[in-house]
XYZ file of C-alpha atoms in Angstrom:
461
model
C 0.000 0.000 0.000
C 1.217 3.221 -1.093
C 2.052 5.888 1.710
C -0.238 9.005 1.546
C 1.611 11.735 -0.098
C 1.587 15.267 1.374
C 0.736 18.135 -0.997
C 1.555 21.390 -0.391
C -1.155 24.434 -0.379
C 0.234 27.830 -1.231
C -1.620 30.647 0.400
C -0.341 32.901 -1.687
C -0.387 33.293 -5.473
C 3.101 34.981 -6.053
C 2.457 38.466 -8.270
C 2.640 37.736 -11.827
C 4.200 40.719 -14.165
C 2.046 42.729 -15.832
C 3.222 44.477 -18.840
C -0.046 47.226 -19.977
C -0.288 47.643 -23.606
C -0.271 51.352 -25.115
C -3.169 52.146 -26.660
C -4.741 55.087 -28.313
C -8.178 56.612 -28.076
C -10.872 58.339 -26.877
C -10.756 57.651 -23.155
C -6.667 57.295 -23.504
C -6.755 60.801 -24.710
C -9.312 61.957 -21.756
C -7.189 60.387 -19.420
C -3.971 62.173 -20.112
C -6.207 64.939 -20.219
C -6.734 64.449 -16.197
C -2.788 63.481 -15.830
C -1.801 67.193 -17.497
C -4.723 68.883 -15.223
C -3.754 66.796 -12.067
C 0.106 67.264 -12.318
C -0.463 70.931 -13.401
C -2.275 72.072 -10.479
C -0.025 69.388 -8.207
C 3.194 71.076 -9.313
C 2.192 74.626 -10.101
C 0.077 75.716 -6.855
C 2.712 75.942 -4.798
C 4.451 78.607 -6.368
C 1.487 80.821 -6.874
C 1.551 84.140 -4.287
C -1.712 85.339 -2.399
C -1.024 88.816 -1.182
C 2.943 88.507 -1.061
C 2.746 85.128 0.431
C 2.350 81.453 -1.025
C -1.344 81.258 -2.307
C -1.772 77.805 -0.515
C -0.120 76.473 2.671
C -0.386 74.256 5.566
C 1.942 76.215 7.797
C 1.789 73.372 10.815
C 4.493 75.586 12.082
C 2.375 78.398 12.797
C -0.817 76.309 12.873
C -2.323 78.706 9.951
C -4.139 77.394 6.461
C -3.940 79.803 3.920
C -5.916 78.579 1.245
C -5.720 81.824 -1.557
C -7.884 84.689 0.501
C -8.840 82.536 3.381
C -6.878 82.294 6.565
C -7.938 79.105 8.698
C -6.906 78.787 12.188
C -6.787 75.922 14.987
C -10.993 77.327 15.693
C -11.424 76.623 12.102
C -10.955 73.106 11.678
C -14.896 72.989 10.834
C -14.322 74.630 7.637
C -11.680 71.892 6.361
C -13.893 69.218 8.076
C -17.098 70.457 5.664
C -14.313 70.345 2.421
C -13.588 66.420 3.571
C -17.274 65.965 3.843
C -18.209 67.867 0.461
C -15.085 65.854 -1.254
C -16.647 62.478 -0.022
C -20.159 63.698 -1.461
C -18.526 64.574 -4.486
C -16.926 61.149 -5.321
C -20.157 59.154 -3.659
C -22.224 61.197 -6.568
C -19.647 60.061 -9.135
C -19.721 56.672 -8.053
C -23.111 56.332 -8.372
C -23.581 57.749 -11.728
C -20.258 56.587 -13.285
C -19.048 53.720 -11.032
C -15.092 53.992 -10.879
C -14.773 57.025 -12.993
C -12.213 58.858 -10.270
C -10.111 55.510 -10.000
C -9.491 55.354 -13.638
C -8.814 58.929 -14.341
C -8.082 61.115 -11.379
C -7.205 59.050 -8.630
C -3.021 59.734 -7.739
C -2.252 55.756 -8.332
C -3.478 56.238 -11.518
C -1.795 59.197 -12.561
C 1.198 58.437 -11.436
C 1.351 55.076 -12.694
C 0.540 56.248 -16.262
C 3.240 58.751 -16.118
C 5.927 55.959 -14.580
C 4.832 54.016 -17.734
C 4.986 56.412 -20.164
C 8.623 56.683 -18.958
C 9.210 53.073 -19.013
C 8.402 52.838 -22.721
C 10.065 55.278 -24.138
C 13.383 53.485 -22.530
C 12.762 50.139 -22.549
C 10.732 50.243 -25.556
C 7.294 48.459 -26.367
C 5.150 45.624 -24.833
C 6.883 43.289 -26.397
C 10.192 44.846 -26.052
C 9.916 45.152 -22.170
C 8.817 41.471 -22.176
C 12.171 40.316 -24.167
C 14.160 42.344 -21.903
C 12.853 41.334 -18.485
C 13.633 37.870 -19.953
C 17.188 38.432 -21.040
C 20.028 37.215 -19.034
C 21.824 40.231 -17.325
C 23.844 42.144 -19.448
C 25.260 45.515 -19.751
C 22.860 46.102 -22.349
C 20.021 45.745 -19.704
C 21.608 46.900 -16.838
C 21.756 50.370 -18.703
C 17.894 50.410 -19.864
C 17.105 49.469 -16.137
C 18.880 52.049 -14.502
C 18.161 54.872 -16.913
C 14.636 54.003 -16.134
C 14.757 53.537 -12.365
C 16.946 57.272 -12.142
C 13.813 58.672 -14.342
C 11.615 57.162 -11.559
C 13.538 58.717 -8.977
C 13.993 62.255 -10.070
C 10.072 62.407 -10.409
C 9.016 60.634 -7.234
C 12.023 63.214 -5.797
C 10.598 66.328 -7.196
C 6.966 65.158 -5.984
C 7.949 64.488 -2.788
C 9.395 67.957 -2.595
C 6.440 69.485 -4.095
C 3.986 67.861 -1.534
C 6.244 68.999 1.431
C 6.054 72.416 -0.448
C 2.741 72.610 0.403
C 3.559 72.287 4.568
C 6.592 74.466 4.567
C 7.470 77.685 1.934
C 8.316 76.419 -1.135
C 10.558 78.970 -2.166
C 12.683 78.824 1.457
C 12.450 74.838 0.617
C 13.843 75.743 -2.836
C 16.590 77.857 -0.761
C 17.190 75.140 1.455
C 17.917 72.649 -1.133
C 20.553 74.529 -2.869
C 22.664 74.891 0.405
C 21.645 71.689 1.618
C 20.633 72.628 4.674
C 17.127 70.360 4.762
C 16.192 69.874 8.507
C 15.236 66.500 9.565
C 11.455 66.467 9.589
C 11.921 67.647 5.224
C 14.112 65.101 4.716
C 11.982 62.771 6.576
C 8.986 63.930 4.583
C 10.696 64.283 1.255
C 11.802 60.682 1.003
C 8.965 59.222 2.686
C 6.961 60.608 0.062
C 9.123 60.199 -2.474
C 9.489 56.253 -1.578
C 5.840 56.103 -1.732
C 5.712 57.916 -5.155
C 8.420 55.416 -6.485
C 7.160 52.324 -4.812
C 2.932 52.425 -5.598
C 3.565 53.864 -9.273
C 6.900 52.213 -10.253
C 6.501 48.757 -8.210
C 3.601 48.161 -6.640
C 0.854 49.527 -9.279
C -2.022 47.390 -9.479
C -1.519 45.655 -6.396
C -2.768 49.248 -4.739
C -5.482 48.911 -6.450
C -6.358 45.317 -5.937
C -5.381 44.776 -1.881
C -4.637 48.148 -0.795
C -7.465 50.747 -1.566
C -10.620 50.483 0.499
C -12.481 52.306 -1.798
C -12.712 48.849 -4.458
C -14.104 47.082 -0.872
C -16.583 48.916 -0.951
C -17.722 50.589 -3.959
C -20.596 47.829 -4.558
C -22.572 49.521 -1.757
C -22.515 52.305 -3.906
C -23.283 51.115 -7.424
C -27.228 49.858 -8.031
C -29.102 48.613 -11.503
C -28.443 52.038 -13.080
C -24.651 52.915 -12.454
C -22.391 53.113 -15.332
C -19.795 50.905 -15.482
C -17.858 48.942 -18.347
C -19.417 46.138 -19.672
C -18.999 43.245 -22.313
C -21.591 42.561 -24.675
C -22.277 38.873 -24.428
C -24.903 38.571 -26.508
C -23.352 39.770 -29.567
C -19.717 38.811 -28.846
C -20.495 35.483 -28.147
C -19.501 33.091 -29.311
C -16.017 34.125 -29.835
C -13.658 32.806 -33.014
C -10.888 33.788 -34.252
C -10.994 35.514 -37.304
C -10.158 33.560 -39.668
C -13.015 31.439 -38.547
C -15.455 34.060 -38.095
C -16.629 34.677 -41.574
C -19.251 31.777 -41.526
C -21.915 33.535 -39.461
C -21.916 31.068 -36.713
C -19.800 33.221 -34.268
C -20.336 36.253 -32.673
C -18.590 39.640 -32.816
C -15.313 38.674 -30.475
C -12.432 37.803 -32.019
C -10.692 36.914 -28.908
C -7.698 38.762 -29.882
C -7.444 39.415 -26.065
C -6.518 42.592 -26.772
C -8.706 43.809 -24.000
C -6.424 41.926 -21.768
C -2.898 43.193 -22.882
C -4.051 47.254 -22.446
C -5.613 46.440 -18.493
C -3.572 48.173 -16.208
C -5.062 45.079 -13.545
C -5.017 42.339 -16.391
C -8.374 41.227 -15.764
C -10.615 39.925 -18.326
C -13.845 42.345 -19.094
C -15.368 39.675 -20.807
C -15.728 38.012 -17.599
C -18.118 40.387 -16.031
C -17.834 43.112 -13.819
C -15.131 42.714 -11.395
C -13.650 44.613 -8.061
C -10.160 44.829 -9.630
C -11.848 46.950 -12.590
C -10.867 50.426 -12.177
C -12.858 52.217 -15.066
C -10.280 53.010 -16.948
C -11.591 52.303 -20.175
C -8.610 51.382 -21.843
C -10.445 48.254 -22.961
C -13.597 50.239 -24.688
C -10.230 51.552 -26.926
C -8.601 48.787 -27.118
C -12.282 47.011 -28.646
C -12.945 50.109 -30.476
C -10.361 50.082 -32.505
C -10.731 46.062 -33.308
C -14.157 46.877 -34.496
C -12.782 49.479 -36.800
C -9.779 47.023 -38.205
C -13.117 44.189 -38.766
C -15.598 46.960 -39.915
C -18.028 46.300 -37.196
C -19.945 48.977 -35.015
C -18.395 50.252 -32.205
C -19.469 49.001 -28.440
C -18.617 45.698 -28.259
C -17.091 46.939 -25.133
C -18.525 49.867 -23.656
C -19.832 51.961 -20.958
C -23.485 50.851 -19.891
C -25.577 50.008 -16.722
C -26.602 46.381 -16.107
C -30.468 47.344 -16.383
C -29.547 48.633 -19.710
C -27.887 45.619 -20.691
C -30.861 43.519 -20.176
C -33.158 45.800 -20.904
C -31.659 46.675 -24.093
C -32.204 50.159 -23.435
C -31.253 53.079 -25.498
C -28.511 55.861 -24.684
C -31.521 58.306 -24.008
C -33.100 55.942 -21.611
C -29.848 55.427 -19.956
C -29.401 59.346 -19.491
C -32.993 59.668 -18.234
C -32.354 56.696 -15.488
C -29.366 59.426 -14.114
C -31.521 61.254 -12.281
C -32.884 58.255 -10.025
C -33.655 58.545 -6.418
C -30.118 57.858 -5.255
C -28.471 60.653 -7.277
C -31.048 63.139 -6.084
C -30.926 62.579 -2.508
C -26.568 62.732 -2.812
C -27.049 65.865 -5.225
C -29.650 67.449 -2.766
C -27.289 66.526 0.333
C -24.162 67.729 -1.125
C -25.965 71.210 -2.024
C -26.985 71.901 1.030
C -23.421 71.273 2.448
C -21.608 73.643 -0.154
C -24.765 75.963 1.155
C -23.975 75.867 4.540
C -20.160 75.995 4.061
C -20.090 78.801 1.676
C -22.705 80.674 4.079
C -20.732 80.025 6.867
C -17.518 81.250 5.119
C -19.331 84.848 4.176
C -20.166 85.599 6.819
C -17.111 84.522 9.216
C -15.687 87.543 10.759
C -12.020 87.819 10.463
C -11.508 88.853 14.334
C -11.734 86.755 17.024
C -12.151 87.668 20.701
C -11.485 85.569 24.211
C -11.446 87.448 27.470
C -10.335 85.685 30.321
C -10.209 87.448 34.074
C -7.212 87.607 36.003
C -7.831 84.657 38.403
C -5.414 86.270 40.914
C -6.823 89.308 41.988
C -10.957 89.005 42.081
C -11.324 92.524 42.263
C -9.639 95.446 44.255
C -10.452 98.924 45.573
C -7.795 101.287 43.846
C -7.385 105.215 43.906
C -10.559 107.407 44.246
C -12.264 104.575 45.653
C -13.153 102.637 42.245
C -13.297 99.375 41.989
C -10.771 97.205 39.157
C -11.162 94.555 37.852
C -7.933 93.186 35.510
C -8.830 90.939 32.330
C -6.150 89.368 29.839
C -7.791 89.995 26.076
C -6.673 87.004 23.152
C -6.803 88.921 20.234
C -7.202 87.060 17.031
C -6.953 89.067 13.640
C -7.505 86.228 10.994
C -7.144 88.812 8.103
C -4.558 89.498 6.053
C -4.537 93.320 6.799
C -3.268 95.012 9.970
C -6.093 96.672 12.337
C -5.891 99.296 15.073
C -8.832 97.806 17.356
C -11.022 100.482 19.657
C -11.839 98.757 23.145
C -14.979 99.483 24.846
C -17.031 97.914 27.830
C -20.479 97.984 28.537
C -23.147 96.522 31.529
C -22.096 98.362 34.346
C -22.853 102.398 35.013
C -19.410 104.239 35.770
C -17.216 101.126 33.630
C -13.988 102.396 31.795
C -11.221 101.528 30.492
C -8.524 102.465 32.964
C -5.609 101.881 30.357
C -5.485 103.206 26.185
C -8.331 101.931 24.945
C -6.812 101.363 21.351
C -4.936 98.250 20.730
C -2.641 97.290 16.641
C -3.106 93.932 15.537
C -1.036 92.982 12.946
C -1.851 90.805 10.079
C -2.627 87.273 10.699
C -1.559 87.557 13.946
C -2.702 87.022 17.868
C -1.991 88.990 20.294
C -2.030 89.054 24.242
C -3.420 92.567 25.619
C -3.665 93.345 29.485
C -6.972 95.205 30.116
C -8.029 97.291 33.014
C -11.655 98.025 33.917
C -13.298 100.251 37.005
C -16.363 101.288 38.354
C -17.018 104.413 40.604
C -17.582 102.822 44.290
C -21.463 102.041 44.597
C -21.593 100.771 40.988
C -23.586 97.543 40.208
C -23.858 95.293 43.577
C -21.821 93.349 45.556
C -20.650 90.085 43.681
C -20.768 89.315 40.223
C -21.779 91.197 37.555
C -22.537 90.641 33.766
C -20.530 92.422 31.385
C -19.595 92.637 28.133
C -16.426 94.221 26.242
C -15.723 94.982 22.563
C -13.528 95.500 19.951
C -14.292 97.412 16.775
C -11.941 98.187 13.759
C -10.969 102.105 13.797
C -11.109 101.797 9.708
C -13.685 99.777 9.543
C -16.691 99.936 11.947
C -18.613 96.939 10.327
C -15.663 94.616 11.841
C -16.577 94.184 15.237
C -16.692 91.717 18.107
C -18.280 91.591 21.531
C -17.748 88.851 24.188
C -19.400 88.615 27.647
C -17.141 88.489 30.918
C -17.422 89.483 34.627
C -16.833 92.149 37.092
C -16.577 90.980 40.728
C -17.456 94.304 43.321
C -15.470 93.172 46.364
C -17.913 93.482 50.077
């Protein structure tokens, strides 16, 4: 009797090279579109000035957001909550009208792994090419292509990591820094760390980001319904599939299986398999079809971008474009309206000045000269514009309450300032214990900026 042999189960299916396929079209076109836009704005915005100062930074230094004309402070944080909140509206609306349309075009993994490959084939050459070489035995021949292409890698994941801490620190004193080398830690921390990830997800990595790392293809089905666009394989006229040398007889359906679909997707999955988690929408396979069903003369669509209703409802485009505005896609659209709404609202009319008072806990009130009473008060000034202010102080509740020090205080731009404030009362004034209060600050140039906070005067026994 034969012994039992033991087989071995691999948990793990080892990653197996893929090499995309250039290929050119409509949605290849609009997608370099989005990498131009993307990397524009990614590159260029930090070097734009706002009012003699970069247009947008995360100063963590100085805990200040300047975001063009807006100042944000600490108290802020609301405001950049509600741009989270309208950003995850805006891709939940996009998701369910065009399934995946932000992962195939937008998304950074995307964009960065189309530019990593555009670099890759113009050194190492094409498809094919790349596959010969990764074959070859080493060689100085490959060694060169490699490196070239790894150094090209490199100098862009550099320069984007130096761009991203750019937007965290002054670019231009960054810019400064690099040419003496004088980088502190915490940039050079944050310049390779983001340059490793650059290098790593685009250059390495690529659709394994997309496959076991990103959330967002986890759970994107809770998103999608009957009426979502998303790319889809017509079965019904592609099958059954023939070569084409054997599809002249009429028995066979539109396919060709030239797997051409295959070679161009970035995830090398096979769209004629159905809708799948690893699709990322980037339609490179609607091109890749398309331009098969031009070579054959047959119509367009083969591949294409439908909704599962429509496929077996055989609905029309129009019908399709009328099922848009479903229940779903309202109640997002209405929801994410109201947000902007409230945000932009809450942005007009946010006063640039802010105001704490807070009473000197060491002395709760004293009899000085003349027999008033004083009270002494520390004032946080907070002048969130970007213009300086001289501030008029005032104080109200109380008959007989003054100022006992100048009652004019300069703010300077963006700035917060500590101010030591004196009130009295004439003896007799208000009655013995606490009493409600209220002091002021209003803009000497400009009356309509003004504050008021309430605080309290203690009248000693």
């Amino acid at each position: 009797m034969n012994a039992p042999q033991e087989q071995v189960i691999k948990m793990y299916a080892a990653r197996e090279e893929i090499y995309p396929r250039e290929i050119a079209g409509r949605y290849a076109r609009l997608r370099w579109l989005f990498v131009w836009l993307t990397q524009l704005a990614f590159y260029c915005t930090p070097w734009l000035q706002w009012n003699g100062r970069q247009a947008l930074l995360f100063d963590l230094g100085t805990r200040k957001f300047y975001i063009f004309g807006l100042v944000l402070w600490p108290q802020d944080f609301i405001y950049l909550a509600l741009l989270l909140i309208i950003s995850a509206y805006l891709l939940f609306l996009a998701t369910a009208i065009a399934g995946r349309v932000w992962c195939g075009f937008a998304c950074p993994q995307t964009v960065y792994t189309e530019i990593f490959l555009w670099i890759e084939r113009k050194i190492e050459g094409k498809r094919s090419a790349r596959i010969a070489l990764d074959r070859q035995p080493a060689s100085l021949h490959k060694f060169g292509k490699k490196s070239a292409k790894h150094a090209a890698w490199l100098a862009v994941a550099l320069w984007t990591g130096f761009t991203f801490v750019g937007y965290f620190t002054p670019i231009k004193s960054l810019m400064g820094e690099v040419v003496t080398l004088s980088f502190g830690p915490w940039e050079w921390f944050w310049v390779l760390f983001y340059a490793f990830a650059t290098y790593g997800n685009a250059g390495w990595m690529r659709e394994q980001v997309c496959k076991y790392m990103c959330p967002y293809a986890r759970f994107q089905s809770s998103m999608f319904d009957r009426d979502t666009l998303i790319i889809t394989y017509d079965s019904a006229r592609g099958e059954p599939r023939a070569p084409l040398s054997k599809n002249g007889n009429g028995n066979h359906g539109s396919c060709i299986d030239c797997s051409l679909c295959v070679q161009v997707c970035p995830t090398g999955i096979d769209i004629r398999n159905g809708l799948q988690y690893e699709c990322i929408g980037c339609a490179s396979c609607i091109d890749a079809c398309n331009t098969v069903m031009d070579k054959t003369g047959q119509a367009r669509g083969l591949v294409r971008y439908s909704t599962e209703r429509a496929m077996d409802e055989h609905l029309t485009p129009t019908e399709i474009r009328r099922r848009t505005t479903r229940t779903r896609v309202k109640i997002y659209s209405a929801v994410l309206g109201l947000i902007v709404l409230a945000t932009c609202s809450a942005l007009y009319l946010r006063k640039p000045l802010k105001l704490d008072v807070i009473r000197d806990r060491g002395s709760m009130g004293r009899e000085v000269e003349d027999g008033m009473i004083e009270n002494v008060y520390r004032l946080q000034i907070m002048n969130t514009s970007e213009q300086a202010h001289v501030y008029k102080i005032s104080a109200g509740g109380l008959d007989t309450l003054s100022v006992a020090d100048a009652d004019t205080v300069r703010v300077a731009a963006t700035e917060t300032r500590g101010y030591p404030l004196r009130l009295r009362v004439a003896h007799g004034a208000g009655h013995t214990g606490s009493n409600k209060i209220n002091i002021s600050l209003t803009a000497v140039d400009d009356p309509s900026l003004h504050v008021q906070e309430s605080a309290v005067f203690i009248v000693p026994r």
